[in-house]
Amino acid sequence: MTGDAAVAPSLLYAVKQVELAVRAHLDELLRPSGTTVLQYTALTVLARRDGLTSAELARNAFVTPQSMGDLVSALERRDLVVRHPDPRHARRLLISLTPAGHELLARMESRVRALEERMVADLSEEERARFRDYLNRCRSALSDGPAR
């Protein structure tokens, strides 16, 4: 290969570029609601898995437990989530969406789906299914922690 030949970016670079583009569009889309991308992510996790602890929610929303504590407090002040004692472990607090949290997600759903549709517009249904499968397999391969 000569020095003039274009070198394709690595897959890691491409994934990061897609993440940054999605994040920028989500920031803009969510701004009018006063919700950050991290808050929105936490709310969507709770919509799928109600009653998580702060540590569990942090793992599922890709933030540190310390950051999640601040994030949950902010969502609680906005009445989007509520913390309640775990009936099986009185010292554990479980986090759930409030009706206002569900309503915010419902209000944003069509716009977020439109963004996803825009992202995959040039892919056939078969390619979309394969793409989702590939992403899930990559996530699974890395889910055991950092590289050694």
XYZ file of C-alpha atoms in Angstrom:
148
model
C 0.000 0.000 0.000
C 1.366 3.432 -0.815
C 1.328 6.440 1.475
C -1.327 8.032 -0.764
C -3.784 5.141 -0.489
C -6.787 5.839 1.700
C -6.919 3.653 4.770
C -10.373 2.691 5.960
C -11.077 3.712 9.540
C -11.164 0.947 12.124
C -14.477 -0.536 13.193
C -13.999 0.973 16.652
C -13.645 4.410 15.078
C -16.763 3.891 12.968
C -18.780 2.726 15.989
C -17.654 5.783 17.967
C -18.589 8.105 15.095
C -22.096 6.579 14.941
C -22.416 6.936 18.718
C -21.385 10.609 18.573
C -23.819 11.326 15.732
C -26.692 9.597 17.553
C -25.823 11.431 20.769
C -25.809 14.828 19.023
C -29.206 14.163 17.417
C -30.670 12.850 20.679
C -29.356 15.889 22.570
C -31.176 18.156 20.139
C -34.325 16.048 20.132
C -34.511 15.858 23.961
C -33.487 19.456 24.729
C -37.054 20.879 24.644
C -38.122 18.328 27.280
C -35.286 19.369 29.613
C -33.982 15.799 29.580
C -30.396 14.726 28.954
C -29.433 11.678 26.914
C -28.238 9.912 30.084
C -31.516 10.659 31.861
C -33.478 9.442 28.847
C -31.397 6.254 28.733
C -32.095 5.597 32.423
C -35.826 6.146 31.888
C -35.903 3.720 28.951
C -34.076 1.109 31.025
C -36.663 1.491 33.797
C -39.478 1.212 31.257
C -38.098 -2.218 30.295
C -37.001 -3.333 33.784
C -38.952 -1.697 36.580
C -37.719 -1.785 40.147
C -33.932 -1.691 39.725
C -31.504 -0.530 42.367
C -29.346 2.481 41.578
C -26.319 0.204 41.018
C -28.296 -2.055 38.651
C -29.609 0.954 36.769
C -26.068 2.352 36.489
C -24.813 -0.876 34.899
C -27.719 -0.926 32.441
C -27.441 2.773 31.569
C -23.644 2.744 31.117
C -22.716 5.173 33.914
C -20.901 4.858 37.230
C -22.932 4.205 40.384
C -21.894 7.636 41.702
C -23.161 9.377 38.551
C -26.378 7.402 38.721
C -27.061 8.634 42.253
C -26.992 12.243 41.032
C -28.973 11.359 37.914
C -31.720 9.574 39.909
C -31.949 12.513 42.326
C -32.463 14.879 39.375
C -35.141 12.600 37.884
C -36.808 12.322 41.281
C -36.929 16.132 41.659
C -38.732 16.248 38.289
C -41.174 13.541 39.481
C -40.094 11.200 36.660
C -38.975 8.405 39.008
C -39.645 7.341 42.558
C -37.546 5.299 44.984
C -39.256 2.824 47.272
C -38.034 0.159 49.727
C -37.523 -3.354 48.388
C -40.120 -5.502 50.192
C -37.583 -8.352 50.386
C -34.594 -6.254 51.521
C -35.664 -3.212 53.546
C -32.308 -1.442 53.147
C -32.405 -1.587 49.333
C -34.218 1.123 47.405
C -35.832 0.254 44.092
C -36.426 2.824 41.365
C -39.587 2.986 39.275
C -41.013 5.319 36.675
C -43.818 7.616 37.747
C -46.788 8.374 35.487
C -44.924 11.558 34.456
C -41.895 9.436 33.505
C -44.051 7.143 31.382
C -45.689 10.177 29.773
C -42.339 11.758 28.887
C -41.191 8.526 27.216
C -44.468 8.275 25.310
C -44.092 11.886 24.144
C -40.556 11.248 22.844
C -41.153 7.784 21.346
C -42.146 8.783 17.812
C -39.263 11.256 17.512
C -36.703 8.748 18.768
C -38.085 6.084 16.415
C -37.840 8.561 13.532
C -34.171 9.138 14.386
C -33.536 5.393 14.413
C -35.377 5.050 11.103
C -33.221 7.814 9.618
C -30.080 6.012 10.800
C -31.011 2.739 9.054
C -32.978 4.163 6.120
C -30.522 2.808 3.544
C -30.680 -0.738 4.953
C -33.139 -3.409 3.850
C -35.238 -5.213 6.476
C -32.854 -8.173 6.253
C -29.824 -5.898 6.672
C -31.465 -4.208 9.672
C -32.045 -7.579 11.330
C -28.443 -8.614 10.663
C -27.141 -5.248 11.874
C -29.079 -5.589 15.152
C -27.777 -9.147 15.533
C -24.185 -8.073 14.850
C -24.394 -5.232 17.361
C -25.864 -7.510 20.036
C -23.179 -10.125 19.422
C -20.432 -7.486 19.660
C -21.931 -6.160 22.900
C -22.124 -9.678 24.277
C -18.512 -10.409 23.344
C -17.380 -7.377 25.330
C -19.762 -7.779 28.268
C -17.279 -9.729 30.394
C -15.310 -6.556 31.161
C -12.278 -4.706 29.842
C -9.736 -6.372 27.579
C -6.874 -8.058 29.387
